[in-house]
Amino acid sequence: MRNWILASRPKTLTAAVIPVLVGTVLAASESGRVIWLWSLLALAGAILIQIGTNLINDALDFEKGTDRADRLGPQRVTASGLIDAPRVKIGGWIAFALAALTGVPLILRGGVPLLIIGVASIIAGYLYTGGPYPLAYHGLGEIFVILFFGVVAVGGTYYLQTLSLNVSAIVSGLAVGLLSTVLLAVNNLRDMEDDQLTHKRTMAVRFGRRFAVLEIAVCALTPLALGLWWLARGEWIAAVLPLALVPLAVSIVRSARQDRGAILNRTLGKAAALHAGYGVLFSIGLLA
């Protein structure tokens, strides 16, 4: 059980939690009401899809030779020999199947749009490292994260509560997705040399270290700048509270510029804190 918990990468699951939190709070602040059952089901589905994605990624990265026992990043169960690749892939498909079951009542609530979101999320979760054209191996991981861990997750949760969609949901989803991308970009920066050897053409490998640092800076700071949108709408607390994270964002960019190798694992922790901190402070700001 300990190995399966490790394989699910519990420290990364805030990337599934924060979009649901933000979408729910935004809907509550605009409509004055929220049905928690829908958000809890959406949260369960989002976590299961992320676990499924993580498990498939663990197994396929090992089979492609990208992950080895001596990798710089956190331990992977397949590469470490703790669980064999076929079983890890089965675990991933079970997680996807459970997510699909969780989504049935959500589809009954939201109709075709929720069906499309659910199916697309599961397919994209597999295609991140699987299929004939794996997204992560062709520099498309960032687009996947911004869309499915940001715009789709926040917008889908908002739609589930209100049965409508507006620009505010898209803007907040973009902010959350960009901050999720910081995690991916730091991970790719750390693994750049190994990825080059295994022909994993991430954005960092395609365009180099300087581009990767610039990408991290843009993704970390743009969500804070998007506070101008909320300021224009009169939501000044939601605009100002996340600015408390500016020093953390600057620290992440500085670390990306200066550090190499396994030291960047600490930067990864900072990126996770930035993502979670933004979600919490922004949500408090909306409710204040």
PDB file of C-alpha atoms in Angstrom:
ATOM      1  CA  MET A   1       0.000   0.000   0.000  1.00  0.00           C
ATOM      2  CA  ARG A   2       2.884   2.337   0.795  1.00  0.00           C
ATOM      3  CA  ASN A   3       4.253   1.773  -2.715  1.00  0.00           C
ATOM      4  CA  TRP A   4       0.900   2.531  -4.341  1.00  0.00           C
ATOM      5  CA  ILE A   5       0.586   5.731  -2.300  1.00  0.00           C
ATOM      6  CA  LEU A   6       4.081   6.685  -3.462  1.00  0.00           C
ATOM      7  CA  ALA A   7       3.096   5.912  -7.063  1.00  0.00           C
ATOM      8  CA  SER A   8       0.060   8.204  -6.830  1.00  0.00           C
ATOM      9  CA  ARG A   9       2.404  11.140  -6.001  1.00  0.00           C
ATOM     10  CA  PRO A  10       0.280  12.581  -3.167  1.00  0.00           C
ATOM     11  CA  LYS A  11       2.332  15.800  -2.981  1.00  0.00           C
ATOM     12  CA  THR A  12       1.193  16.692  -6.514  1.00  0.00           C
ATOM     13  CA  LEU A  13      -2.526  16.218  -5.902  1.00  0.00           C
ATOM     14  CA  THR A  14      -3.060  19.841  -4.890  1.00  0.00           C
ATOM     15  CA  ALA A  15      -2.921  20.459  -8.649  1.00  0.00           C
ATOM     16  CA  ALA A  16      -6.321  18.707  -8.784  1.00  0.00           C
ATOM     17  CA  VAL A  17      -7.695  20.241  -5.574  1.00  0.00           C
ATOM     18  CA  ILE A  18      -6.983  23.935  -6.201  1.00  0.00           C
ATOM     19  CA  PRO A  19      -8.922  24.263  -9.514  1.00  0.00           C
ATOM     20  CA  VAL A  20     -12.034  22.747  -7.933  1.00  0.00           C
ATOM     21  CA  LEU A  21     -11.674  25.060  -4.922  1.00  0.00           C
ATOM     22  CA  VAL A  22     -11.320  28.156  -7.109  1.00  0.00           C
ATOM     23  CA  GLY A  23     -14.191  27.187  -9.428  1.00  0.00           C
ATOM     24  CA  THR A  24     -16.480  26.495  -6.480  1.00  0.00           C
ATOM     25  CA  VAL A  25     -15.646  29.712  -4.620  1.00  0.00           C
ATOM     26  CA  LEU A  26     -16.005  31.808  -7.775  1.00  0.00           C
ATOM     27  CA  ALA A  27     -19.457  30.311  -8.395  1.00  0.00           C
ATOM     28  CA  ALA A  28     -20.434  30.920  -4.763  1.00  0.00           C
ATOM     29  CA  SER A  29     -19.251  34.539  -4.856  1.00  0.00           C
ATOM     30  CA  GLU A  30     -21.200  35.296  -8.032  1.00  0.00           C
ATOM     31  CA  SER A  31     -24.368  33.283  -7.488  1.00  0.00           C
ATOM     32  CA  GLY A  32     -24.589  33.409  -3.700  1.00  0.00           C
ATOM     33  CA  ARG A  33     -25.063  29.658  -3.386  1.00  0.00           C
ATOM     34  CA  VAL A  34     -23.147  26.430  -3.868  1.00  0.00           C
ATOM     35  CA  ILE A  35     -24.130  22.754  -3.920  1.00  0.00           C
ATOM     36  CA  TRP A  36     -21.231  21.006  -2.206  1.00  0.00           C
ATOM     37  CA  LEU A  37     -22.148  17.557  -3.493  1.00  0.00           C
ATOM     38  CA  TRP A  38     -21.275  18.579  -7.050  1.00  0.00           C
ATOM     39  CA  SER A  39     -17.946  20.036  -6.022  1.00  0.00           C
ATOM     40  CA  LEU A  40     -17.041  17.007  -3.909  1.00  0.00           C
ATOM     41  CA  LEU A  41     -17.803  14.677  -6.821  1.00  0.00           C
ATOM     42  CA  ALA A  42     -15.796  16.918  -9.156  1.00  0.00           C
ATOM     43  CA  LEU A  43     -12.920  16.858  -6.668  1.00  0.00           C
ATOM     44  CA  ALA A  44     -13.004  13.059  -6.448  1.00  0.00           C
ATOM     45  CA  GLY A  45     -13.024  12.779 -10.244  1.00  0.00           C
ATOM     46  CA  ALA A  46     -10.178  15.277 -10.656  1.00  0.00           C
ATOM     47  CA  ILE A  47      -8.000  13.480  -8.098  1.00  0.00           C
ATOM     48  CA  LEU A  48      -8.682  10.083  -9.682  1.00  0.00           C
ATOM     49  CA  ILE A  49      -7.827  11.385 -13.163  1.00  0.00           C
ATOM     50  CA  GLN A  50      -4.577  12.856 -11.850  1.00  0.00           C
ATOM     51  CA  ILE A  51      -3.683   9.618 -10.067  1.00  0.00           C
ATOM     52  CA  GLY A  52      -4.410   7.688 -13.263  1.00  0.00           C
ATOM     53  CA  THR A  53      -2.231  10.095 -15.237  1.00  0.00           C
ATOM     54  CA  ASN A  54       0.572   9.790 -12.675  1.00  0.00           C
ATOM     55  CA  LEU A  55       0.488   5.979 -12.740  1.00  0.00           C
ATOM     56  CA  ILE A  56       0.484   5.752 -16.537  1.00  0.00           C
ATOM     57  CA  ASN A  57       3.299   8.300 -16.607  1.00  0.00           C
ATOM     58  CA  ASP A  58       5.312   6.296 -14.047  1.00  0.00           C
ATOM     59  CA  ALA A  59       5.074   3.084 -16.066  1.00  0.00           C
ATOM     60  CA  LEU A  60       5.548   4.541 -19.557  1.00  0.00           C
ATOM     61  CA  ASP A  61       8.453   6.820 -18.633  1.00  0.00           C
ATOM     62  CA  PHE A  62      10.236   3.730 -17.318  1.00  0.00           C
ATOM     63  CA  GLU A  63       9.449   1.703 -20.438  1.00  0.00           C
ATOM     64  CA  LYS A  64      10.677   4.531 -22.667  1.00  0.00           C
ATOM     65  CA  GLY A  65      13.924   4.728 -20.674  1.00  0.00           C
ATOM     66  CA  THR A  66      13.262   8.254 -19.411  1.00  0.00           C
ATOM     67  CA  ASP A  67      13.049   7.271 -15.727  1.00  0.00           C
ATOM     68  CA  ARG A  68      15.847   5.272 -14.141  1.00  0.00           C
ATOM     69  CA  ALA A  69      16.595   4.294 -10.563  1.00  0.00           C
ATOM     70  CA  ASP A  70      19.180   7.124 -10.339  1.00  0.00           C
ATOM     71  CA  ARG A  71      16.805   9.889 -11.539  1.00  0.00           C
ATOM     72  CA  LEU A  72      17.253  13.349 -10.033  1.00  0.00           C
ATOM     73  CA  GLY A  73      13.600  13.805  -9.148  1.00  0.00           C
ATOM     74  CA  PRO A  74      11.366  12.092  -6.575  1.00  0.00           C
ATOM     75  CA  GLN A  75      11.412   8.284  -6.487  1.00  0.00           C
ATOM     76  CA  ARG A  76       9.317   6.466  -9.099  1.00  0.00           C
ATOM     77  CA  VAL A  77       7.979   3.030  -8.194  1.00  0.00           C
ATOM     78  CA  THR A  78       8.472   1.377 -11.589  1.00  0.00           C
ATOM     79  CA  ALA A  79      12.030   2.631 -12.070  1.00  0.00           C
ATOM     80  CA  SER A  80      12.842   1.603  -8.485  1.00  0.00           C
ATOM     81  CA  GLY A  81      11.491  -1.911  -9.021  1.00  0.00           C
ATOM     82  CA  LEU A  82       8.863  -1.520  -6.276  1.00  0.00           C
ATOM     83  CA  ILE A  83       5.942  -2.359  -8.618  1.00  0.00           C
ATOM     84  CA  ASP A  84       6.270  -3.700 -12.162  1.00  0.00           C
ATOM     85  CA  ALA A  85       5.117  -1.619 -15.135  1.00  0.00           C
ATOM     86  CA  PRO A  86       2.117  -3.790 -16.195  1.00  0.00           C
ATOM     87  CA  ARG A  87       0.591  -3.572 -12.717  1.00  0.00           C
ATOM     88  CA  VAL A  88       1.175   0.175 -12.506  1.00  0.00           C
ATOM     89  CA  LYS A  89      -0.595   0.638 -15.860  1.00  0.00           C
ATOM     90  CA  ILE A  90      -3.521  -1.489 -14.654  1.00  0.00           C
ATOM     91  CA  GLY A  91      -3.685   0.731 -11.570  1.00  0.00           C
ATOM     92  CA  GLY A  92      -3.826   3.769 -13.832  1.00  0.00           C
ATOM     93  CA  TRP A  93      -6.723   2.377 -15.859  1.00  0.00           C
ATOM     94  CA  ILE A  94      -8.592   1.469 -12.660  1.00  0.00           C
ATOM     95  CA  ALA A  95      -8.208   5.077 -11.489  1.00  0.00           C
ATOM     96  CA  PHE A  96      -9.544   6.313 -14.849  1.00  0.00           C
ATOM     97  CA  ALA A  97     -12.490   3.897 -14.631  1.00  0.00           C
ATOM     98  CA  LEU A  98     -13.354   5.088 -11.114  1.00  0.00           C
ATOM     99  CA  ALA A  99     -13.151   8.683 -12.333  1.00  0.00           C
ATOM    100  CA  ALA A 100     -15.613   7.813 -15.106  1.00  0.00           C
ATOM    101  CA  LEU A 101     -18.039   6.310 -12.576  1.00  0.00           C
ATOM    102  CA  THR A 102     -17.707   9.382 -10.373  1.00  0.00           C
ATOM    103  CA  GLY A 103     -18.535  11.502 -13.409  1.00  0.00           C
ATOM    104  CA  VAL A 104     -21.906   9.855 -14.130  1.00  0.00           C
ATOM    105  CA  PRO A 105     -23.907  12.042 -11.706  1.00  0.00           C
ATOM    106  CA  LEU A 106     -21.986  15.089 -12.911  1.00  0.00           C
ATOM    107  CA  ILE A 107     -23.015  14.344 -16.502  1.00  0.00           C
ATOM    108  CA  LEU A 108     -26.628  13.981 -15.356  1.00  0.00           C
ATOM    109  CA  ARG A 109     -26.286  17.408 -13.787  1.00  0.00           C
ATOM    110  CA  GLY A 110     -24.363  19.236 -16.517  1.00  0.00           C
ATOM    111  CA  GLY A 111     -25.229  17.299 -19.673  1.00  0.00           C
ATOM    112  CA  VAL A 112     -23.105  17.100 -22.820  1.00  0.00           C
ATOM    113  CA  PRO A 113     -20.533  19.753 -21.768  1.00  0.00           C
ATOM    114  CA  LEU A 114     -19.610  17.702 -18.687  1.00  0.00           C
ATOM    115  CA  LEU A 115     -19.494  14.501 -20.757  1.00  0.00           C
ATOM    116  CA  ILE A 116     -17.044  16.149 -23.157  1.00  0.00           C
ATOM    117  CA  ILE A 117     -14.909  17.490 -20.287  1.00  0.00           C
ATOM    118  CA  GLY A 118     -14.761  14.091 -18.571  1.00  0.00           C
ATOM    119  CA  VAL A 119     -13.943  12.064 -21.671  1.00  0.00           C
ATOM    120  CA  ALA A 120     -11.385  14.612 -22.916  1.00  0.00           C
ATOM    121  CA  SER A 121      -9.678  14.743 -19.501  1.00  0.00           C
ATOM    122  CA  ILE A 122      -9.262  10.965 -19.298  1.00  0.00           C
ATOM    123  CA  ILE A 123      -8.026  10.675 -22.886  1.00  0.00           C
ATOM    124  CA  ALA A 124      -5.589  13.563 -22.400  1.00  0.00           C
ATOM    125  CA  GLY A 125      -4.376  12.000 -19.140  1.00  0.00           C
ATOM    126  CA  TYR A 126      -3.350   8.887 -21.049  1.00  0.00           C
ATOM    127  CA  LEU A 127      -1.971  10.762 -24.054  1.00  0.00           C
ATOM    128  CA  TYR A 128       0.292  12.841 -21.804  1.00  0.00           C
ATOM    129  CA  THR A 129       2.847  10.024 -21.974  1.00  0.00           C
ATOM    130  CA  GLY A 130       0.976   7.336 -23.941  1.00  0.00           C
ATOM    131  CA  GLY A 131      -0.242   6.807 -27.471  1.00  0.00           C
ATOM    132  CA  PRO A 132       1.565   7.318 -30.794  1.00  0.00           C
ATOM    133  CA  TYR A 133       2.296  11.010 -30.098  1.00  0.00           C
ATOM    134  CA  PRO A 134       2.796  11.480 -26.318  1.00  0.00           C
ATOM    135  CA  LEU A 135       2.295  15.140 -25.438  1.00  0.00           C
ATOM    136  CA  ALA A 136       5.059  15.300 -22.839  1.00  0.00           C
ATOM    137  CA  TYR A 137       7.611  13.981 -25.337  1.00  0.00           C
ATOM    138  CA  HIS A 138       6.842  16.628 -27.969  1.00  0.00           C
ATOM    139  CA  GLY A 139       6.865  19.820 -25.915  1.00  0.00           C
ATOM    140  CA  LEU A 140       3.085  19.941 -25.479  1.00  0.00           C
ATOM    141  CA  GLY A 141       2.977  19.211 -21.753  1.00  0.00           C
ATOM    142  CA  GLU A 142       2.533  22.878 -20.875  1.00  0.00           C
ATOM    143  CA  ILE A 143      -0.539  23.227 -23.094  1.00  0.00           C
ATOM    144  CA  PHE A 144      -2.013  20.090 -21.500  1.00  0.00           C
ATOM    145  CA  VAL A 145      -1.475  21.453 -17.978  1.00  0.00           C
ATOM    146  CA  ILE A 146      -2.796  24.959 -18.671  1.00  0.00           C
ATOM    147  CA  LEU A 147      -5.926  23.542 -20.288  1.00  0.00           C
ATOM    148  CA  PHE A 148      -6.806  20.574 -18.096  1.00  0.00           C
ATOM    149  CA  PHE A 149      -5.376  21.662 -14.726  1.00  0.00           C
ATOM    150  CA  GLY A 150      -6.530  25.214 -15.239  1.00  0.00           C
ATOM    151  CA  VAL A 151      -9.151  26.394 -17.697  1.00  0.00           C
ATOM    152  CA  VAL A 152     -11.063  23.111 -18.019  1.00  0.00           C
ATOM    153  CA  ALA A 153     -10.924  22.205 -14.310  1.00  0.00           C
ATOM    154  CA  VAL A 154     -11.900  25.646 -12.992  1.00  0.00           C
ATOM    155  CA  GLY A 155     -14.378  26.339 -15.796  1.00  0.00           C
ATOM    156  CA  GLY A 156     -15.905  22.874 -15.507  1.00  0.00           C
ATOM    157  CA  THR A 157     -16.406  23.238 -11.748  1.00  0.00           C
ATOM    158  CA  TYR A 158     -17.937  26.691 -12.220  1.00  0.00           C
ATOM    159  CA  TYR A 159     -20.256  25.341 -14.921  1.00  0.00           C
ATOM    160  CA  LEU A 160     -21.260  22.456 -12.683  1.00  0.00           C
ATOM    161  CA  GLN A 161     -22.485  24.918 -10.053  1.00  0.00           C
ATOM    162  CA  THR A 162     -24.070  27.557 -12.291  1.00  0.00           C
ATOM    163  CA  LEU A 163     -24.753  25.758 -15.610  1.00  0.00           C
ATOM    164  CA  SER A 164     -23.118  28.752 -17.280  1.00  0.00           C
ATOM    165  CA  LEU A 165     -19.633  29.990 -18.140  1.00  0.00           C
ATOM    166  CA  ASN A 166     -18.164  33.500 -18.166  1.00  0.00           C
ATOM    167  CA  VAL A 167     -14.875  35.322 -18.715  1.00  0.00           C
ATOM    168  CA  SER A 168     -14.098  35.384 -14.979  1.00  0.00           C
ATOM    169  CA  ALA A 169     -14.043  31.586 -14.886  1.00  0.00           C
ATOM    170  CA  ILE A 170     -11.693  31.495 -17.877  1.00  0.00           C
ATOM    171  CA  VAL A 171      -9.348  34.122 -16.389  1.00  0.00           C
ATOM    172  CA  SER A 172      -9.167  32.388 -13.018  1.00  0.00           C
ATOM    173  CA  GLY A 173      -8.669  29.045 -14.772  1.00  0.00           C
ATOM    174  CA  LEU A 174      -5.806  30.495 -16.800  1.00  0.00           C
ATOM    175  CA  ALA A 175      -4.133  31.770 -13.622  1.00  0.00           C
ATOM    176  CA  VAL A 176      -4.404  28.394 -11.895  1.00  0.00           C
ATOM    177  CA  GLY A 177      -3.216  26.558 -15.013  1.00  0.00           C
ATOM    178  CA  LEU A 178      -0.158  28.789 -15.399  1.00  0.00           C
ATOM    179  CA  LEU A 179       0.847  28.145 -11.785  1.00  0.00           C
ATOM    180  CA  SER A 180       0.461  24.391 -12.340  1.00  0.00           C
ATOM    181  CA  THR A 181       2.738  24.792 -15.351  1.00  0.00           C
ATOM    182  CA  VAL A 182       5.466  26.231 -13.117  1.00  0.00           C
ATOM    183  CA  LEU A 183       5.702  22.783 -11.505  1.00  0.00           C
ATOM    184  CA  LEU A 184       6.070  21.097 -14.881  1.00  0.00           C
ATOM    185  CA  ALA A 185       8.569  23.671 -16.173  1.00  0.00           C
ATOM    186  CA  VAL A 186      10.799  23.340 -13.092  1.00  0.00           C
ATOM    187  CA  ASN A 187      10.637  19.555 -13.419  1.00  0.00           C
ATOM    188  CA  ASN A 188      11.633  19.769 -17.101  1.00  0.00           C
ATOM    189  CA  LEU A 189      14.458  22.203 -16.319  1.00  0.00           C
ATOM    190  CA  ARG A 190      15.871  19.817 -13.718  1.00  0.00           C
ATOM    191  CA  ASP A 191      15.674  16.829 -16.083  1.00  0.00           C
ATOM    192  CA  MET A 192      16.851  18.664 -19.199  1.00  0.00           C
ATOM    193  CA  GLU A 193      20.092  16.730 -19.751  1.00  0.00           C
ATOM    194  CA  ASP A 194      18.542  13.312 -19.117  1.00  0.00           C
ATOM    195  CA  ASP A 195      15.601  14.157 -21.384  1.00  0.00           C
ATOM    196  CA  GLN A 196      17.989  15.087 -24.182  1.00  0.00           C
ATOM    197  CA  LEU A 197      19.618  11.655 -23.942  1.00  0.00           C
ATOM    198  CA  THR A 198      16.273   9.851 -24.131  1.00  0.00           C
ATOM    199  CA  HIS A 199      14.840  12.074 -26.900  1.00  0.00           C
ATOM    200  CA  LYS A 200      12.114  13.527 -24.673  1.00  0.00           C
ATOM    201  CA  ARG A 201      11.693  16.874 -26.439  1.00  0.00           C
ATOM    202  CA  THR A 202      10.224  19.058 -23.713  1.00  0.00           C
ATOM    203  CA  MET A 203      10.103  22.824 -24.159  1.00  0.00           C
ATOM    204  CA  ALA A 204      13.315  23.058 -22.124  1.00  0.00           C
ATOM    205  CA  VAL A 205      15.068  20.592 -24.446  1.00  0.00           C
ATOM    206  CA  ARG A 206      13.701  22.233 -27.606  1.00  0.00           C
ATOM    207  CA  PHE A 207      14.579  25.833 -26.755  1.00  0.00           C
ATOM    208  CA  GLY A 208      17.248  25.641 -24.058  1.00  0.00           C
ATOM    209  CA  ARG A 209      17.823  26.666 -20.480  1.00  0.00           C
ATOM    210  CA  ARG A 210      17.308  30.416 -20.942  1.00  0.00           C
ATOM    211  CA  PHE A 211      13.881  29.808 -22.472  1.00  0.00           C
ATOM    212  CA  ALA A 212      12.973  27.427 -19.629  1.00  0.00           C
ATOM    213  CA  VAL A 213      13.819  30.066 -17.017  1.00  0.00           C
ATOM    214  CA  LEU A 214      11.811  32.687 -18.927  1.00  0.00           C
ATOM    215  CA  GLU A 215       8.883  30.255 -19.128  1.00  0.00           C
ATOM    216  CA  ILE A 216       8.989  29.748 -15.367  1.00  0.00           C
ATOM    217  CA  ALA A 217       9.083  33.506 -14.783  1.00  0.00           C
ATOM    218  CA  VAL A 218       6.113  34.181 -17.084  1.00  0.00           C
ATOM    219  CA  CYS A 219       4.009  31.358 -15.633  1.00  0.00           C
ATOM    220  CA  ALA A 220       4.818  32.330 -12.021  1.00  0.00           C
ATOM    221  CA  LEU A 221       4.237  36.084 -12.343  1.00  0.00           C
ATOM    222  CA  THR A 222       1.413  36.397 -14.909  1.00  0.00           C
ATOM    223  CA  PRO A 223      -1.296  35.039 -12.539  1.00  0.00           C
ATOM    224  CA  LEU A 224      -0.386  37.764 -10.047  1.00  0.00           C
ATOM    225  CA  ALA A 225      -0.566  40.397 -12.795  1.00  0.00           C
ATOM    226  CA  LEU A 226      -4.034  39.091 -13.712  1.00  0.00           C
ATOM    227  CA  GLY A 227      -5.128  40.707 -10.463  1.00  0.00           C
ATOM    228  CA  LEU A 228      -5.723  43.784 -12.631  1.00  0.00           C
ATOM    229  CA  TRP A 229      -8.759  41.966 -14.096  1.00  0.00           C
ATOM    230  CA  TRP A 230     -10.260  41.493 -10.651  1.00  0.00           C
ATOM    231  CA  LEU A 231      -9.364  45.065  -9.676  1.00  0.00           C
ATOM    232  CA  ALA A 232     -11.293  46.326 -12.712  1.00  0.00           C
ATOM    233  CA  ARG A 233     -14.277  44.266 -11.563  1.00  0.00           C
ATOM    234  CA  GLY A 234     -14.147  45.794  -8.078  1.00  0.00           C
ATOM    235  CA  GLU A 235     -12.812  42.595  -6.472  1.00  0.00           C
ATOM    236  CA  TRP A 236      -9.857  44.422  -4.963  1.00  0.00           C
ATOM    237  CA  ILE A 237      -9.262  41.962  -2.100  1.00  0.00           C
ATOM    238  CA  ALA A 238      -9.034  39.041  -4.561  1.00  0.00           C
ATOM    239  CA  ALA A 239      -6.617  41.166  -6.611  1.00  0.00           C
ATOM    240  CA  VAL A 240      -4.403  42.250  -3.701  1.00  0.00           C
ATOM    241  CA  LEU A 241      -4.201  39.194  -1.399  1.00  0.00           C
ATOM    242  CA  PRO A 242      -2.262  36.974  -3.855  1.00  0.00           C
ATOM    243  CA  LEU A 243       0.391  39.708  -4.141  1.00  0.00           C
ATOM    244  CA  ALA A 244       1.723  38.430  -0.822  1.00  0.00           C
ATOM    245  CA  LEU A 245       3.182  35.602  -2.938  1.00  0.00           C
ATOM    246  CA  VAL A 246       5.386  37.893  -5.068  1.00  0.00           C
ATOM    247  CA  PRO A 247       8.528  37.176  -2.962  1.00  0.00           C
ATOM    248  CA  LEU A 248       7.942  33.433  -3.335  1.00  0.00           C
ATOM    249  CA  ALA A 249       7.461  33.763  -7.104  1.00  0.00           C
ATOM    250  CA  VAL A 250      10.663  35.820  -7.393  1.00  0.00           C
ATOM    251  CA  SER A 251      12.521  33.235  -5.306  1.00  0.00           C
ATOM    252  CA  ILE A 252      11.396  30.479  -7.703  1.00  0.00           C
ATOM    253  CA  VAL A 253      12.643  32.429 -10.719  1.00  0.00           C
ATOM    254  CA  ARG A 254      15.960  33.157  -9.003  1.00  0.00           C
ATOM    255  CA  SER A 255      16.422  29.476  -8.122  1.00  0.00           C
ATOM    256  CA  ALA A 256      15.612  28.455 -11.710  1.00  0.00           C
ATOM    257  CA  ARG A 257      18.339  30.793 -12.950  1.00  0.00           C
ATOM    258  CA  GLN A 258      21.004  29.722 -10.471  1.00  0.00           C
ATOM    259  CA  ASP A 259      20.436  26.097  -9.461  1.00  0.00           C
ATOM    260  CA  ARG A 260      21.079  22.816 -11.244  1.00  0.00           C
ATOM    261  CA  GLY A 261      20.172  19.153 -10.826  1.00  0.00           C
ATOM    262  CA  ALA A 262      18.603  17.734  -7.680  1.00  0.00           C
ATOM    263  CA  ILE A 263      18.750  21.114  -5.893  1.00  0.00           C
ATOM    264  CA  LEU A 264      15.808  22.110  -8.087  1.00  0.00           C
ATOM    265  CA  ASN A 265      13.654  19.657  -6.132  1.00  0.00           C
ATOM    266  CA  ARG A 266      13.479  22.375  -3.467  1.00  0.00           C
ATOM    267  CA  THR A 267      12.300  24.814  -6.135  1.00  0.00           C
ATOM    268  CA  LEU A 268       9.628  22.272  -7.052  1.00  0.00           C
ATOM    269  CA  GLY A 269       8.387  22.444  -3.463  1.00  0.00           C
ATOM    270  CA  LYS A 270       8.272  26.238  -3.678  1.00  0.00           C
ATOM    271  CA  ALA A 271       6.283  26.004  -6.917  1.00  0.00           C
ATOM    272  CA  ALA A 272       3.738  23.723  -5.235  1.00  0.00           C
ATOM    273  CA  ALA A 273       3.445  26.219  -2.367  1.00  0.00           C
ATOM    274  CA  LEU A 274       2.941  29.083  -4.841  1.00  0.00           C
ATOM    275  CA  HIS A 275       0.158  27.189  -6.630  1.00  0.00           C
ATOM    276  CA  ALA A 276      -1.643  26.203  -3.426  1.00  0.00           C
ATOM    277  CA  GLY A 277      -1.083  29.595  -1.801  1.00  0.00           C
ATOM    278  CA  TYR A 278      -2.567  31.418  -4.767  1.00  0.00           C
ATOM    279  CA  GLY A 279      -5.656  29.196  -4.765  1.00  0.00           C
ATOM    280  CA  VAL A 280      -6.267  29.749  -1.060  1.00  0.00           C
ATOM    281  CA  LEU A 281      -5.575  33.514  -0.984  1.00  0.00           C
ATOM    282  CA  PHE A 282      -7.556  34.188  -4.157  1.00  0.00           C
ATOM    283  CA  SER A 283     -10.499  32.197  -2.803  1.00  0.00           C
ATOM    284  CA  ILE A 284     -10.400  34.080   0.503  1.00  0.00           C
ATOM    285  CA  GLY A 285     -10.314  37.315  -1.466  1.00  0.00           C
ATOM    286  CA  LEU A 286     -13.419  36.375  -3.444  1.00  0.00           C
ATOM    287  CA  LEU A 287     -15.343  35.528  -0.286  1.00  0.00           C
ATOM    288  CA  ALA A 288     -14.221  38.573   1.706  1.00  0.00           C
TER     289      ALA A 288
END
